[in-house]
PDB file of C-alpha atoms in Angstrom:
ATOM      1  CA  UNK A   1     104.334  28.081 159.654  1.00 44.00           C
ATOM      2  CA  UNK A   2     100.967  29.307 158.624  1.00 44.00           C
ATOM      3  CA  UNK A   3     101.869  32.916 159.617  1.00 43.00           C
ATOM      4  CA  UNK A   4     105.111  32.789 157.611  1.00 39.00           C
ATOM      5  CA  UNK A   5     103.223  31.632 154.505  1.00 37.00           C
ATOM      6  CA  UNK A   6     100.632  34.424 154.915  1.00 38.00           C
ATOM      7  CA  UNK A   7     103.367  37.050 155.283  1.00 38.00           C
ATOM      8  CA  UNK A   8     105.145  35.730 152.161  1.00 37.00           C
ATOM      9  CA  UNK A   9     101.897  35.828 150.114  1.00 36.00           C
ATOM     10  CA  UNK A  10     101.122  39.328 151.383  1.00 35.00           C
ATOM     11  CA  UNK A  11     104.674  40.413 150.529  1.00 40.00           C
ATOM     12  CA  UNK A  12     104.356  39.054 146.975  1.00 37.00           C
ATOM     13  CA  UNK A  13     101.041  40.837 146.517  1.00 38.00           C
ATOM     14  CA  UNK A  14     102.628  44.110 147.682  1.00 40.00           C
ATOM     15  CA  UNK A  15     105.538  43.726 145.306  1.00 45.00           C
ATOM     16  CA  UNK A  16     108.104  42.194 147.658  1.00 42.00           C
ATOM     17  CA  UNK A  17     109.954  39.006 146.882  1.00 39.00           C
ATOM     18  CA  UNK A  18     109.916  35.939 149.097  1.00 38.00           C
ATOM     19  CA  UNK A  19     113.683  36.222 148.857  1.00 35.00           C
ATOM     20  CA  UNK A  20     113.377  39.542 150.665  1.00 37.00           C
ATOM     21  CA  UNK A  21     116.775  41.131 151.204  1.00 36.00           C
ATOM     22  CA  UNK A  22     118.399  39.561 148.145  1.00 36.00           C
ATOM     23  CA  UNK A  23     115.959  41.269 145.772  1.00 33.00           C
ATOM     24  CA  UNK A  24     116.140  44.581 147.611  1.00 36.00           C
ATOM     25  CA  UNK A  25     119.933  44.471 147.456  1.00 39.00           C
ATOM     26  CA  UNK A  26     119.933  43.735 143.695  1.00 38.00           C
ATOM     27  CA  UNK A  27     117.514  46.654 143.124  1.00 41.00           C
ATOM     28  CA  UNK A  28     119.775  48.978 145.098  1.00 42.00           C
ATOM     29  CA  UNK A  29     122.797  48.075 142.984  1.00 46.00           C
ATOM     30  CA  UNK A  30     120.910  48.568 139.715  1.00 49.00           C
ATOM     31  CA  UNK A  31     121.353  51.937 138.033  1.00 50.00           C
ATOM     32  CA  UNK A  32     118.472  54.322 138.643  1.00 54.00           C
ATOM     33  CA  UNK A  33     116.097  54.818 135.728  1.00 53.00           C
ATOM     34  CA  UNK A  34     116.737  58.044 133.823  1.00 54.00           C
ATOM     35  CA  UNK A  35     114.299  60.835 134.562  1.00 54.00           C
ATOM     36  CA  UNK A  36     111.896  61.600 131.706  1.00 53.00           C
ATOM     37  CA  UNK A  37     112.758  64.645 129.660  1.00 52.00           C
ATOM     38  CA  UNK A  38     110.714  67.694 130.620  1.00 52.00           C
ATOM     39  CA  UNK A  39     107.971  68.603 128.183  1.00 49.00           C
ATOM     40  CA  UNK A  40     108.735  71.936 126.543  1.00 55.00           C
ATOM     41  CA  UNK A  41     106.139  74.041 124.834  1.00 51.00           C
ATOM     42  CA  UNK A  42     106.876  74.918 121.253  1.00 55.00           C
ATOM     43  CA  UNK A  43     107.899  78.589 120.951  1.00 56.00           C
ATOM     44  CA  UNK A  44     106.197  80.758 118.361  1.00 54.00           C
ATOM     45  CA  UNK A  45     108.220  80.529 115.139  1.00 51.00           C
ATOM     46  CA  UNK A  46     110.496  83.488 114.469  1.00 87.00           C
ATOM     47  CA  UNK A  47     109.517  83.450 110.801  1.00 93.00           C
ATOM     48  CA  UNK A  48     106.266  82.853 108.995  1.00 92.00           C
ATOM     49  CA  UNK A  49     105.813  79.359 107.520  1.00 94.00           C
ATOM     50  CA  UNK A  50     104.547  80.774 104.209  1.00 94.00           C
ATOM     51  CA  UNK A  51     106.693  83.875 103.589  1.00 95.00           C
ATOM     52  CA  UNK A  52     109.724  83.196 105.805  1.00 94.00           C
ATOM     53  CA  UNK A  53     109.390  86.817 106.956  1.00 95.00           C
ATOM     54  CA  UNK A  54     109.691  87.678 110.654  1.00 93.00           C
ATOM     55  CA  UNK A  55     106.718  87.180 112.982  1.00 95.00           C
ATOM     56  CA  UNK A  56     105.423  89.383 114.367  1.00 96.00           C
ATOM     57  CA  UNK A  57     106.005  92.164 111.844  1.00 97.00           C
ATOM     58  CA  UNK A  58     104.244  95.367 110.847  1.00 98.00           C
ATOM     59  CA  UNK A  59     102.566  96.041 107.509  1.00 98.00           C
ATOM     60  CA  UNK A  60      99.830  98.441 106.421  1.00 98.00           C
ATOM     61  CA  UNK A  61      96.362  98.116 104.915  1.00 98.00           C
ATOM     62  CA  UNK A  62      96.675  98.571 101.128  1.00 98.00           C
ATOM     63  CA  UNK A  63      93.056  99.451 100.347  1.00 97.00           C
ATOM     64  CA  UNK A  64      90.351 101.686 101.784  1.00 97.00           C
ATOM     65  CA  UNK A  65      88.289  98.609 102.739  1.00 97.00           C
ATOM     66  CA  UNK A  66      89.698  95.379 104.185  1.00 98.00           C
ATOM     67  CA  UNK A  67      87.766  92.589 105.897  1.00 98.00           C
ATOM     68  CA  UNK A  68      89.230  90.916 108.979  1.00 98.00           C
ATOM     69  CA  UNK A  69      87.645  87.479 109.236  1.00 98.00           C
ATOM     70  CA  UNK A  70      87.243  84.971 112.055  1.00 97.00           C
ATOM     71  CA  UNK A  71      89.327  82.384 110.153  1.00 97.00           C
ATOM     72  CA  UNK A  72      91.579  82.127 107.091  1.00 97.00           C
ATOM     73  CA  UNK A  73      89.004  81.809 104.289  1.00 97.00           C
ATOM     74  CA  UNK A  74      86.169  83.764 102.697  1.00 96.00           C
ATOM     75  CA  UNK A  75      83.641  81.396 104.273  1.00 97.00           C
ATOM     76  CA  UNK A  76      84.468  82.697 107.758  1.00 98.00           C
ATOM     77  CA  UNK A  77      82.406  85.572 109.100  1.00 98.00           C
ATOM     78  CA  UNK A  78      83.734  89.129 109.030  1.00 98.00           C
ATOM     79  CA  UNK A  79      84.577  90.448 112.506  1.00 96.00           C
ATOM     80  CA  UNK A  80      86.079  93.818 111.536  1.00 96.00           C
ATOM     81  CA  UNK A  81      86.120  96.082 108.498  1.00 97.00           C
ATOM     82  CA  UNK A  82      89.159  98.322 108.217  1.00 97.00           C
ATOM     83  CA  UNK A  83      88.211 101.442 106.259  1.00 97.00           C
ATOM     84  CA  UNK A  84      91.479 103.326 106.572  1.00 96.00           C
ATOM     85  CA  UNK A  85      94.088 103.002 103.867  1.00 97.00           C
ATOM     86  CA  UNK A  86      97.700 102.820 105.177  1.00 97.00           C
ATOM     87  CA  UNK A  87      96.602 101.871 108.715  1.00 98.00           C
ATOM     88  CA  UNK A  88      99.462  99.958 110.375  1.00 98.00           C
ATOM     89  CA  UNK A  89      98.699  96.414 111.558  1.00 98.00           C
ATOM     90  CA  UNK A  90     100.866  93.714 113.127  1.00 98.00           C
ATOM     91  CA  UNK A  91     101.038  90.334 111.367  1.00 98.00           C
ATOM     92  CA  UNK A  92     101.014  87.573 113.995  1.00 97.00           C
ATOM     93  CA  UNK A  93     100.300  84.496 111.855  1.00 97.00           C
ATOM     94  CA  UNK A  94     100.195  83.094 108.341  1.00 97.00           C
ATOM     95  CA  UNK A  95      98.136  80.429 106.594  1.00 97.00           C
ATOM     96  CA  UNK A  96      98.341  80.046 102.818  1.00 96.00           C
ATOM     97  CA  UNK A  97      97.178  83.410 101.355  1.00 97.00           C
ATOM     98  CA  UNK A  98      95.900  84.726 104.695  1.00 98.00           C
ATOM     99  CA  UNK A  99      97.602  86.774 107.397  1.00 98.00           C
ATOM    100  CA  UNK A 100      96.391  87.054 110.984  1.00 98.00           C
ATOM    101  CA  UNK A 101      96.663  90.740 111.937  1.00 98.00           C
ATOM    102  CA  UNK A 102      95.925  92.923 114.938  1.00 98.00           C
ATOM    103  CA  UNK A 103      95.537  96.676 115.180  1.00 97.00           C
ATOM    104  CA  UNK A 104      96.712  99.150 117.829  1.00 97.00           C
ATOM    105  CA  UNK A 105      93.820  98.142 120.102  1.00 96.00           C
ATOM    106  CA  UNK A 106      94.627  94.426 119.861  1.00 96.00           C
ATOM    107  CA  UNK A 107      91.607  93.661 117.655  1.00 96.00           C
ATOM    108  CA  UNK A 108      91.893  91.927 114.321  1.00 95.00           C
ATOM    109  CA  UNK A 109      91.450  88.748 112.380  1.00 98.00           C
ATOM    110  CA  UNK A 110      92.497  87.035 109.169  1.00 98.00           C
ATOM    111  CA  UNK A 111      93.063  89.320 106.140  1.00 98.00           C
ATOM    112  CA  UNK A 112      93.851  88.209 102.586  1.00 98.00           C
ATOM    113  CA  UNK A 113      97.457  89.045 101.743  1.00 98.00           C
ATOM    114  CA  UNK A 114      96.462  91.068  98.653  1.00 98.00           C
ATOM    115  CA  UNK A 115      94.901  93.685 100.976  1.00 98.00           C
ATOM    116  CA  UNK A 116      98.181  94.278 102.822  1.00 98.00           C
ATOM    117  CA  UNK A 117     101.228  96.325 101.859  1.00 98.00           C
ATOM    118  CA  UNK A 118     104.842  96.227 103.027  1.00 96.00           C
ATOM    119  CA  UNK A 119     104.876 100.035 103.198  1.00 97.00           C
ATOM    120  CA  UNK A 120     105.611 100.982 106.812  1.00 98.00           C
ATOM    121  CA  UNK A 121     103.356 103.468 108.539  1.00 98.00           C
ATOM    122  CA  UNK A 122     102.691 104.522 112.128  1.00 98.00           C
ATOM    123  CA  UNK A 123      99.555 105.605 113.966  1.00 98.00           C
ATOM    124  CA  UNK A 124      99.798 108.654 116.221  1.00 98.00           C
ATOM    125  CA  UNK A 125      98.460 107.591 119.641  1.00 98.00           C
ATOM    126  CA  UNK A 126      99.034 110.752 121.705  1.00 97.00           C
ATOM    127  CA  UNK A 127      96.874 113.779 120.989  1.00 96.00           C
ATOM    128  CA  UNK A 128      98.696 116.914 119.832  1.00 97.00           C
ATOM    129  CA  UNK A 129     102.017 115.129 119.363  1.00 97.00           C
ATOM    130  CA  UNK A 130     104.728 117.490 118.165  1.00 97.00           C
ATOM    131  CA  UNK A 131     106.221 116.961 114.719  1.00 98.00           C
ATOM    132  CA  UNK A 132     109.692 118.539 114.922  1.00 98.00           C
ATOM    133  CA  UNK A 133     112.246 119.729 112.371  1.00 97.00           C
ATOM    134  CA  UNK A 134     115.048 117.633 113.934  1.00 97.00           C
ATOM    135  CA  UNK A 135     115.118 114.572 116.234  1.00 97.00           C
ATOM    136  CA  UNK A 136     115.486 116.579 119.460  1.00 96.00           C
ATOM    137  CA  UNK A 137     112.911 117.632 122.072  1.00 96.00           C
ATOM    138  CA  UNK A 138     114.043 121.274 121.827  1.00 97.00           C
ATOM    139  CA  UNK A 139     113.859 121.408 117.985  1.00 97.00           C
ATOM    140  CA  UNK A 140     111.291 123.751 116.418  1.00 98.00           C
ATOM    141  CA  UNK A 141     107.825 122.285 115.878  1.00 97.00           C
ATOM    142  CA  UNK A 142     106.668 121.800 112.312  1.00 96.00           C
ATOM    143  CA  UNK A 143     103.118 120.727 113.242  1.00 96.00           C
ATOM    144  CA  UNK A 144     100.964 119.191 115.939  1.00 97.00           C
ATOM    145  CA  UNK A 145      99.410 115.836 115.154  1.00 97.00           C
ATOM    146  CA  UNK A 146      96.120 114.601 116.558  1.00 97.00           C
ATOM    147  CA  UNK A 147      95.683 111.054 117.802  1.00 97.00           C
ATOM    148  CA  UNK A 148      94.601 108.818 114.925  1.00 97.00           C
ATOM    149  CA  UNK A 149      96.771 110.430 112.231  1.00 97.00           C
ATOM    150  CA  UNK A 150      98.572 107.895 110.021  1.00 98.00           C
ATOM    151  CA  UNK A 151     102.077 108.823 108.862  1.00 98.00           C
ATOM    152  CA  UNK A 152     104.438 107.106 106.448  1.00 98.00           C
ATOM    153  CA  UNK A 153     107.810 106.175 107.958  1.00 98.00           C
ATOM    154  CA  UNK A 154     110.894 107.515 106.213  1.00 97.00           C
ATOM    155  CA  UNK A 155     113.418 106.367 108.839  1.00 97.00           C
ATOM    156  CA  UNK A 156     113.572 105.519 112.553  1.00 96.00           C
ATOM    157  CA  UNK A 157     116.303 105.503 115.162  1.00 95.00           C
ATOM    158  CA  UNK A 158     115.888 104.260 118.743  1.00 93.00           C
ATOM    159  CA  UNK A 159     114.187 107.464 119.948  1.00 95.00           C
ATOM    160  CA  UNK A 160     112.704 109.242 116.930  1.00 97.00           C
ATOM    161  CA  UNK A 161     111.059 108.548 113.580  1.00 97.00           C
ATOM    162  CA  UNK A 162     111.168 110.749 110.508  1.00 98.00           C
ATOM    163  CA  UNK A 163     107.718 110.652 108.946  1.00 98.00           C
ATOM    164  CA  UNK A 164     105.763 112.147 106.077  1.00 97.00           C
ATOM    165  CA  UNK A 165     102.112 113.222 106.263  1.00 96.00           C
ATOM    166  CA  UNK A 166     100.569 114.621 103.082  1.00 94.00           C
ATOM    167  CA  UNK A 167     103.900 116.148 102.048  1.00 93.00           C
ATOM    168  CA  UNK A 168     104.788 117.540 105.486  1.00 96.00           C
ATOM    169  CA  UNK A 169     107.909 115.924 106.881  1.00 97.00           C
ATOM    170  CA  UNK A 170     109.379 115.929 110.335  1.00 98.00           C
ATOM    171  CA  UNK A 171     110.503 113.933 113.351  1.00 98.00           C
ATOM    172  CA  UNK A 172     108.184 112.465 115.961  1.00 98.00           C
ATOM    173  CA  UNK A 173     109.046 110.766 119.241  1.00 97.00           C
ATOM    174  CA  UNK A 174     108.583 106.992 119.144  1.00 97.00           C
ATOM    175  CA  UNK A 175     106.531 107.243 122.320  1.00 96.00           C
ATOM    176  CA  UNK A 176     103.844 109.119 120.383  1.00 97.00           C
ATOM    177  CA  UNK A 177     103.263 106.443 117.738  1.00 98.00           C
ATOM    178  CA  UNK A 178     102.246 102.778 117.317  1.00 98.00           C
ATOM    179  CA  UNK A 179     103.522 100.550 114.522  1.00 98.00           C
ATOM    180  CA  UNK A 180     107.102  99.697 115.479  1.00 96.00           C
ATOM    181  CA  UNK A 181     108.700  96.866 117.404  1.00 94.00           C
ATOM    182  CA  UNK A 182     110.626  98.006 120.498  1.00 91.00           C
ATOM    183  CA  UNK A 183     114.156  99.003 119.503  1.00 89.00           C
ATOM    184  CA  UNK A 184     113.437  98.606 115.779  1.00 93.00           C
ATOM    185  CA  UNK A 185     115.619 100.798 113.552  1.00 94.00           C
ATOM    186  CA  UNK A 186     114.580 101.599 109.964  1.00 95.00           C
ATOM    187  CA  UNK A 187     116.759 103.275 107.344  1.00 88.00           C
TER     188      UNK A 187
END
């Protein structure tokens, strides 16, 4: 009798019932608990919370001197100084009057919106890139462009962009420039 009592106490301590099989049978007939919903990470918003414009998107530097700061206010330290007017940058975030931008090398910071322009430009990334008269590889060359040249976009199709550089116009292969989203078409 003493052994039966000890087994019953041990069973209760381990979560079993002195009724044994009756409780196990009632648990088996009960519906299983629903599995918890999987935790999903929040995707990056497709539009900016301030402007409702797409993120990421490309813009250009409006002035010949723009400070890229560590955070979205003038009290944050300056990490980069952009000294090239019309340089294309990618906007990746927004906070009040500030835009988080990055350049072709992936560097950047927070820039006040008044220093940015919606004018679309591209940066030539391949040295001696051919500027052609038509959007074909065999078209006559109008000029050769060095890496680092900034050109204003007139239009883009999936393979070529028509650009203007100090009054010279022509077509350049999209593979030679930075400042466009993949597959982006501009009229």
